[in-house]
Short mmCIF file of C-alpha atoms in Angstrom, two decimals:
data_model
loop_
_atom_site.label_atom_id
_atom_site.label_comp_id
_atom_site.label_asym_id
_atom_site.label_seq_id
_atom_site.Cartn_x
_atom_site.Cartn_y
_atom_site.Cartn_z
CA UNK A 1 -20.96 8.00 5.99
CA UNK A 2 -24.84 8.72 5.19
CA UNK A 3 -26.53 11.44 6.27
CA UNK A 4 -29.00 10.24 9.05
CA UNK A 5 -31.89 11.60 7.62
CA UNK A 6 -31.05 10.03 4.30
CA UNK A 7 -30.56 6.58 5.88
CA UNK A 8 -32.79 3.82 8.39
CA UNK A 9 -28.97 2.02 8.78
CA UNK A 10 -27.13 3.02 11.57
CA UNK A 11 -24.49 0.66 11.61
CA UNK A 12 -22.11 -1.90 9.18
CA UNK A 13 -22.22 -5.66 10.12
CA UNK A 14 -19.08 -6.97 8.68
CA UNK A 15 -19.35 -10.39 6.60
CA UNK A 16 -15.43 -11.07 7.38
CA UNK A 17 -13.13 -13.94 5.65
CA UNK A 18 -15.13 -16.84 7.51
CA UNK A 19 -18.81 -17.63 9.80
CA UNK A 20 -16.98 -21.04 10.95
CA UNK A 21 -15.29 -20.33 14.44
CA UNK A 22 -12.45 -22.59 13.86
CA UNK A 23 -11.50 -21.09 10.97
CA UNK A 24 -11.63 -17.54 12.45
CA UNK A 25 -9.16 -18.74 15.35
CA UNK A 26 -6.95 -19.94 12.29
CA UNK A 27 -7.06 -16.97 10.87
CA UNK A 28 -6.63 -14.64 13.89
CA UNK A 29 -3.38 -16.71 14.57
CA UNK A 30 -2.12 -16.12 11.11
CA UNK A 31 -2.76 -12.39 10.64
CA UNK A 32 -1.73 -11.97 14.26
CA UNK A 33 1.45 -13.58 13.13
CA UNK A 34 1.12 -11.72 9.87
CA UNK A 35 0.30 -7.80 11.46
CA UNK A 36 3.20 -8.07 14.59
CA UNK A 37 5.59 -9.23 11.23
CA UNK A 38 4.69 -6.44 9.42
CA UNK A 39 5.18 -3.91 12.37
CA UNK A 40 8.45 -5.14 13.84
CA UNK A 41 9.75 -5.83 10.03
CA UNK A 42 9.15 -2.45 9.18
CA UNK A 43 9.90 -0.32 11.92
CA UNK A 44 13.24 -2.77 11.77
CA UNK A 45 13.77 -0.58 8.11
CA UNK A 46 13.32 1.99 9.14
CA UNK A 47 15.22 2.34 12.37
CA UNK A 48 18.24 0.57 10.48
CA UNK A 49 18.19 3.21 8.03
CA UNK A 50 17.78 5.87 10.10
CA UNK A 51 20.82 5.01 12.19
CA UNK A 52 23.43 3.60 9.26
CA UNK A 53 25.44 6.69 7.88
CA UNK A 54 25.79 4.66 4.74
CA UNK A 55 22.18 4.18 3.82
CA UNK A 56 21.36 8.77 3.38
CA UNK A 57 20.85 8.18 -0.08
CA UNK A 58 17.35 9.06 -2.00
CA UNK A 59 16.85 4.64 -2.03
CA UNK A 60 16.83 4.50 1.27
CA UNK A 61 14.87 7.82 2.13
CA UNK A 62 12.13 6.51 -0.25
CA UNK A 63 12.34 3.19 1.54
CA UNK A 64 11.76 4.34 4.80
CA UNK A 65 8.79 6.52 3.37
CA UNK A 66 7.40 3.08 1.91
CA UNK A 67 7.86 1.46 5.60
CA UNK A 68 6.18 3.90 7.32
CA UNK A 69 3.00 4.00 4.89
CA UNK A 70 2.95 0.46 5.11
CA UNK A 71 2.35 0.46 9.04
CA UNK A 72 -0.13 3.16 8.87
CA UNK A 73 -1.88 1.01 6.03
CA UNK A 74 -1.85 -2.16 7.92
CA UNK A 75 -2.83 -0.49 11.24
CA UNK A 76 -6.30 0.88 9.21
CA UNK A 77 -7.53 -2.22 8.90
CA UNK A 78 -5.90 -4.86 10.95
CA UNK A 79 -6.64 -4.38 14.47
CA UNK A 80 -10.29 -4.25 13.57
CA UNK A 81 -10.42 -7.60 11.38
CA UNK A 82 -8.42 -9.03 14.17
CA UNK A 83 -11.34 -8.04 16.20
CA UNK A 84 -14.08 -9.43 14.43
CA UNK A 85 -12.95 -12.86 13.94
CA UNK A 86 -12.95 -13.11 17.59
CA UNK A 87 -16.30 -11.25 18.40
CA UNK A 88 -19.49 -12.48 17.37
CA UNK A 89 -20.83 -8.80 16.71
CA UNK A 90 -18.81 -7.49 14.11
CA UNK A 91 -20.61 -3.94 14.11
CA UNK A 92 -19.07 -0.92 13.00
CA UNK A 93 -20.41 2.52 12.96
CA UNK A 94 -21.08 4.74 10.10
CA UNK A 95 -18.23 7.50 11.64
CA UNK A 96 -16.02 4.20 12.54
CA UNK A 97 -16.44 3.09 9.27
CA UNK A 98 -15.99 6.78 6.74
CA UNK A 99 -12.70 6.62 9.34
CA UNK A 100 -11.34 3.69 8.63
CA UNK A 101 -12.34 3.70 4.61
CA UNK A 102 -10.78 7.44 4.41
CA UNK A 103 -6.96 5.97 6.01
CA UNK A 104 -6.98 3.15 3.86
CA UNK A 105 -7.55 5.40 0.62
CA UNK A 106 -5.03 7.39 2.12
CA UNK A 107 -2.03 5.72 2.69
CA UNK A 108 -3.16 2.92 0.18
CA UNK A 109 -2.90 6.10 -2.87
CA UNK A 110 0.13 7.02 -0.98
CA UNK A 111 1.75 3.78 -1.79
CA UNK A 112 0.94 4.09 -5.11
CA UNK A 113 2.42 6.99 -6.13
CA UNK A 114 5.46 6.12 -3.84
CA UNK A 115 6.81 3.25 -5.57
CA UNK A 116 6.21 5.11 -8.73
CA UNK A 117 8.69 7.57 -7.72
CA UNK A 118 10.52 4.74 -6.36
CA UNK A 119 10.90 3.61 -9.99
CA UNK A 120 12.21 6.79 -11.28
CA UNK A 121 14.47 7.41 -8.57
CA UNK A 122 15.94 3.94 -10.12
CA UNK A 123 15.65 5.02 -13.79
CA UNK A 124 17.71 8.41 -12.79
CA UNK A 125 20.56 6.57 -10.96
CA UNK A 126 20.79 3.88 -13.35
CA UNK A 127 20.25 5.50 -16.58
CA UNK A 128 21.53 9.64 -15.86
CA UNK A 129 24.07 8.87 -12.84
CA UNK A 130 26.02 11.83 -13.90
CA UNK A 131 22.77 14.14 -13.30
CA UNK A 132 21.54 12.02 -10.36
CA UNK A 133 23.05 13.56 -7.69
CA UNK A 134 21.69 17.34 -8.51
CA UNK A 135 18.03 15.34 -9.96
CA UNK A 136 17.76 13.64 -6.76
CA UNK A 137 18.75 15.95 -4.40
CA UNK A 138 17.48 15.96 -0.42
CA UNK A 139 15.11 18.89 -1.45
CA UNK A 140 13.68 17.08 -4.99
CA UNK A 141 13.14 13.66 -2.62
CA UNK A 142 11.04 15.42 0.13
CA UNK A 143 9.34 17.61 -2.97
CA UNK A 144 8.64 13.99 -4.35
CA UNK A 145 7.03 12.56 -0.81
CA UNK A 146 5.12 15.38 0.31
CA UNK A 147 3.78 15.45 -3.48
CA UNK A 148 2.69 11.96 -3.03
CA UNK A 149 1.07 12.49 0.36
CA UNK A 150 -0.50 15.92 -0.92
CA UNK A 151 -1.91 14.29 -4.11
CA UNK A 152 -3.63 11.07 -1.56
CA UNK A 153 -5.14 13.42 1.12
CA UNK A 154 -7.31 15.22 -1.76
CA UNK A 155 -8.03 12.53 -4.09
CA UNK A 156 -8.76 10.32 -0.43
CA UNK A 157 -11.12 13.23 0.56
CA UNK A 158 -13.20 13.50 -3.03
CA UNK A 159 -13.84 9.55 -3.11
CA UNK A 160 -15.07 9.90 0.51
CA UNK A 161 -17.46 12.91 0.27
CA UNK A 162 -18.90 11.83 -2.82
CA UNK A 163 -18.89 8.15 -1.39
CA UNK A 164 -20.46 9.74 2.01
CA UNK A 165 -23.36 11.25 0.25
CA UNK A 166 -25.22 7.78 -0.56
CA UNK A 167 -27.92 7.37 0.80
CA UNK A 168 -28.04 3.66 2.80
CA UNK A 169 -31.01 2.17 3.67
CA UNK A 170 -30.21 -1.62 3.94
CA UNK A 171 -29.01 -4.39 3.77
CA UNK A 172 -26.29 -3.10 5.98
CA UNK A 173 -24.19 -6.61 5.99
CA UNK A 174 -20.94 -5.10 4.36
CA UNK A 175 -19.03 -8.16 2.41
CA UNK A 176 -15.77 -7.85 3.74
CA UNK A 177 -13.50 -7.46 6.15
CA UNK A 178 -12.69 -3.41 6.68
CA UNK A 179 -14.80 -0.89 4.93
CA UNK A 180 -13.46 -0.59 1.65
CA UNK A 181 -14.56 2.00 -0.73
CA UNK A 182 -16.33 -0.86 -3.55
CA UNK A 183 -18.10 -3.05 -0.56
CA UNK A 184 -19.22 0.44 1.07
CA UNK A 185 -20.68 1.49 -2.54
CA UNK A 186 -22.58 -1.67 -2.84
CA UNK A 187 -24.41 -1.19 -0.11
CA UNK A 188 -25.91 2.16 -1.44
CA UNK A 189 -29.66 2.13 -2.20
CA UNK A 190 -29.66 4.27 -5.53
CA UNK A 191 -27.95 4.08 -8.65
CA UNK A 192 -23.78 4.27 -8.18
CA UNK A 193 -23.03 5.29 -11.75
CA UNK A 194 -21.37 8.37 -11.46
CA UNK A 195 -19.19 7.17 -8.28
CA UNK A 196 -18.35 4.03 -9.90
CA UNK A 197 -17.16 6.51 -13.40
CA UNK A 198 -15.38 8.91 -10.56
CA UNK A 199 -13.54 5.87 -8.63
CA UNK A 200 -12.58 4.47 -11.83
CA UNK A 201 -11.52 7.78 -12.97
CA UNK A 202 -9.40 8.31 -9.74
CA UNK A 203 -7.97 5.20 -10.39
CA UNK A 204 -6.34 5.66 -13.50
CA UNK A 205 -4.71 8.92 -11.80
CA UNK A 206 -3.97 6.97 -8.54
CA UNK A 207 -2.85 3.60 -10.10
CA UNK A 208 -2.20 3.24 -14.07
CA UNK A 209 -0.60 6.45 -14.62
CA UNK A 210 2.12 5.59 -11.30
CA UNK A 211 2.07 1.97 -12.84
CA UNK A 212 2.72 3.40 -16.71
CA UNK A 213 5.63 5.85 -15.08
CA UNK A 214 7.11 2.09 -13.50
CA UNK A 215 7.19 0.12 -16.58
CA UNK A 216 8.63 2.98 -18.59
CA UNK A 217 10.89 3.53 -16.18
CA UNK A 218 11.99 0.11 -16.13
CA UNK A 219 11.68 -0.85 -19.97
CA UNK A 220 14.36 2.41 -19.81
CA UNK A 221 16.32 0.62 -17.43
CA UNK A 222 16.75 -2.83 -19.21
CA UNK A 223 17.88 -1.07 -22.74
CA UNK A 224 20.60 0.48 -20.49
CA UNK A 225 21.69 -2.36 -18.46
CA UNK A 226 21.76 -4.85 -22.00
CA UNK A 227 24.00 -2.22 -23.10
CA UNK A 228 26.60 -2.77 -20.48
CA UNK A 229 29.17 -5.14 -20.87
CA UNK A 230 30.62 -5.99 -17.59
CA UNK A 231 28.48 -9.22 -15.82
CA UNK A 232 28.73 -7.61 -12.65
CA UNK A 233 27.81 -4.48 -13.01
CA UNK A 234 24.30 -6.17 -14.58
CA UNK A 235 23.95 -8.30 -11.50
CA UNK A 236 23.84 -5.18 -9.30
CA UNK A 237 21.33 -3.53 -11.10
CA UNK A 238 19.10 -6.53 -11.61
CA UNK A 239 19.29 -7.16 -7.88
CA UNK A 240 19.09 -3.42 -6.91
CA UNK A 241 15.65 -3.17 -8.79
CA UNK A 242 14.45 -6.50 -8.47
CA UNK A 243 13.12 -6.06 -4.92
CA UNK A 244 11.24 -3.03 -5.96
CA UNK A 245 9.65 -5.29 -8.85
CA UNK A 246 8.62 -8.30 -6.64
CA UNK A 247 6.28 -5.22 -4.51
CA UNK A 248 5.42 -3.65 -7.72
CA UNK A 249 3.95 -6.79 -9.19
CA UNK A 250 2.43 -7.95 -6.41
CA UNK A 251 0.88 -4.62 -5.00
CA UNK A 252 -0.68 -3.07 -8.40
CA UNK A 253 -1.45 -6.56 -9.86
CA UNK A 254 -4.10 -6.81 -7.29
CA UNK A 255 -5.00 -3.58 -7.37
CA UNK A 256 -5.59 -3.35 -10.79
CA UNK A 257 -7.83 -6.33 -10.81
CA UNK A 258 -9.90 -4.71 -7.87
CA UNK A 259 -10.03 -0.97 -8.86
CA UNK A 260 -9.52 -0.60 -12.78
CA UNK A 261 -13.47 -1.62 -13.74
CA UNK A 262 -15.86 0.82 -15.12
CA UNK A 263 -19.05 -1.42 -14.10
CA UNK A 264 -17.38 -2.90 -10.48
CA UNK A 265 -19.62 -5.76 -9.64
CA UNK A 266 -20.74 -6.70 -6.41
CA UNK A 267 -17.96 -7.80 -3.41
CA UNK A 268 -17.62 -11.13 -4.17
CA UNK A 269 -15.58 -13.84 -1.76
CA UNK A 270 -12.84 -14.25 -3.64
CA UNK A 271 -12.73 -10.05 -3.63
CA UNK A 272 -11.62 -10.39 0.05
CA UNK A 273 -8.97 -12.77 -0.62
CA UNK A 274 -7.23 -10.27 -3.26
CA UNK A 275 -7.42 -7.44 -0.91
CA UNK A 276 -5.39 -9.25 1.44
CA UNK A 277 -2.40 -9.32 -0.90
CA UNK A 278 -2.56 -5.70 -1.24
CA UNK A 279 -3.51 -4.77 2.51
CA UNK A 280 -2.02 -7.26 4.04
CA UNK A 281 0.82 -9.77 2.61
CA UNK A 282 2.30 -6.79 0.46
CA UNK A 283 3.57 -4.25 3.24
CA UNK A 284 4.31 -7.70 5.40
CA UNK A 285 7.02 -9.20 2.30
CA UNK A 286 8.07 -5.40 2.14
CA UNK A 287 11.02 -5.80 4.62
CA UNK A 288 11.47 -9.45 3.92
CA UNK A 289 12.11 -8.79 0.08
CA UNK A 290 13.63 -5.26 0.56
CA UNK A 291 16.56 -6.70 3.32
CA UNK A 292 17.18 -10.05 1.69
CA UNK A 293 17.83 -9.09 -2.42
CA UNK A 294 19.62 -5.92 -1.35
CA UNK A 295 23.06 -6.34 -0.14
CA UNK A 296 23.81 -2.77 1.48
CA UNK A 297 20.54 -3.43 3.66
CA UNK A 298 21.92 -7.12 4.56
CA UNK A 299 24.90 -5.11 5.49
CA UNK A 300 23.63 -2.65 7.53
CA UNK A 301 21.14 -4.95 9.27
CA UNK A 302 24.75 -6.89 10.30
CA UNK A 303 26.21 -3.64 11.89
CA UNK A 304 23.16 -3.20 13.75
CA UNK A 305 22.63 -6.47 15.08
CA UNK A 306 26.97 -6.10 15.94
CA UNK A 307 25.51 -3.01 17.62
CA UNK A 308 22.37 -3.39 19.32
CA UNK A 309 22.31 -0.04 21.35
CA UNK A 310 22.27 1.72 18.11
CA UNK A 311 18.79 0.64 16.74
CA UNK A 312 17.98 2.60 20.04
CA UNK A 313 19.50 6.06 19.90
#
């Protein structure tokens, strides 16, 4: 992170969720409960998808995507919380820590601009179907995702090197649970003005301009679907989208409160507890909410459980 001859610290000493031991073994159980939910629901998704001839549409391709990012995303900063609330030294290393801060950025961007396109993978099949098939074709979808992953490695890698350069030369108690980008910048002994204007910056590209493309998308989607007469065919729709709603509201709600602020205050506790909805509960409801409002998953997950040797091959 610093440069050592710019810095005394060596090392991050992370505050955590809780000081009170039985309220870290609480918590360990919960987001033990919480991380091995989020792997097996997940990798569930995506091996179902994988496997089920009847799910190779751009949906389910983009679902998959969102599965995977999600494990990578929880995997950044999981195991090492779980860690700490059972350690008393909760000590993390200036490498350990530019590691861990640089993933999370990563596959946290990712996600953003991945339900975005999410969204207007909807607004095409809903609102152009005729064009959709050419639109959305296998080469436009894996245009879309590499895209998204190409556009969170660089913007990831600017935040970090201009992040990096601070010069940190205590306290060194970080107020948090992993080393996220605001909690690291607090930390900094010099004035953060121009990284706070360039986060904030990178935010509107990273999270209001995916968020704008969703509600357009959507506000596109509801003048069509009004316009339909047939019940049912409404009822598919609203379920179809719905899931991907329930993550959009919960994902870039917190993020927006966390990230869109031109004068970001210190970490405060309550700070923590809206990163875990957006690190943590988001990418665990993910298969829960993607498998139960969306009846050719519920389907699919029925032929695989008919056919357990298939999840496997």
């Amino acid at each position: 992170m610093a440069r050592e001859n710019q810095s005394v610290v060596t090392e991050f000493i992370f505050q955590g969720l809780s000081s009170q031991p039985r309220t870290q073994t609480a918590l360990f159980i919960v987001f033990l409960v919480f991380y091995l939910f989020t792997m097996l629901g997940n990798m569930t998704i995506i091996t179902v998808i994988r496997a089920d001839s009847q799910l190779q549409s751009p949906m389910y391709f983009f679902l998959a995507n969102l599965s995977l990012i999600d494990i990578c995303y929880t995997s950044a900063s999981m195991p090492q919380m779980l860690v700490n609330l059972l350690t008393k030294k909760r000590t993390i290393s200036f490498s350990g820590c530019a590691t861990q801060m640089y993933f999370c950025l990563v596959f946290g961007t990712t996600e953003c601009f991945l339900l975005g396109v999410m969204a207007y993978d909807r607004y095409k099949a809903i609102c152009q179907p005729l064009l959709y098939p050419r639109a959305m074709c296998r080469k436009v979808c894996i245009h879309m995702v590499v895209a998204s992953w190409t556009s969170s490695l660089l913007s990831s890698t600017v935040i970090l090197m201009v992040t990096s350069q601070l010069p940190f030369c205590g306290p060194d108690i970080l107020n948090h649970y992993f080393c996220e980008v605001l909690a690291v910048r607090a930390l900094a002994c010099t004035d953060t003005a121009l990284v706070d204007l360039l986060i904030f910056v990178f935010s509107i590209f990273i999270i209001f301009i995916p968020f704008l493309l969703i509600l357009t998308s959507y506000a596109r989607i509801l003048v069509v679907t009004l316009k339909i007469q047939a019940a049912s065919v409404q009822s598919k729709v609203f379920s179809t989208c719905g899931s991907h709603l329930l993550v959009v509201a919960l994902f870039y709600g917190t993020c927006i409160c966390t990230y869109m602020k031109l004068k970001p205050r210190p970490p405060q506790d309550k700070d923590k507890v809206v990163a875990v909805f957006y690190t943590i509960v988001a990418p665990m409801l993910n298969p829960l909410i993607y498998s139960l409002r969306n009846k050719d998953m519920k389907c699919a997950l029925r032929r695989a459980m008919r056919r357990p040797k298939s999840l496997f091959v």
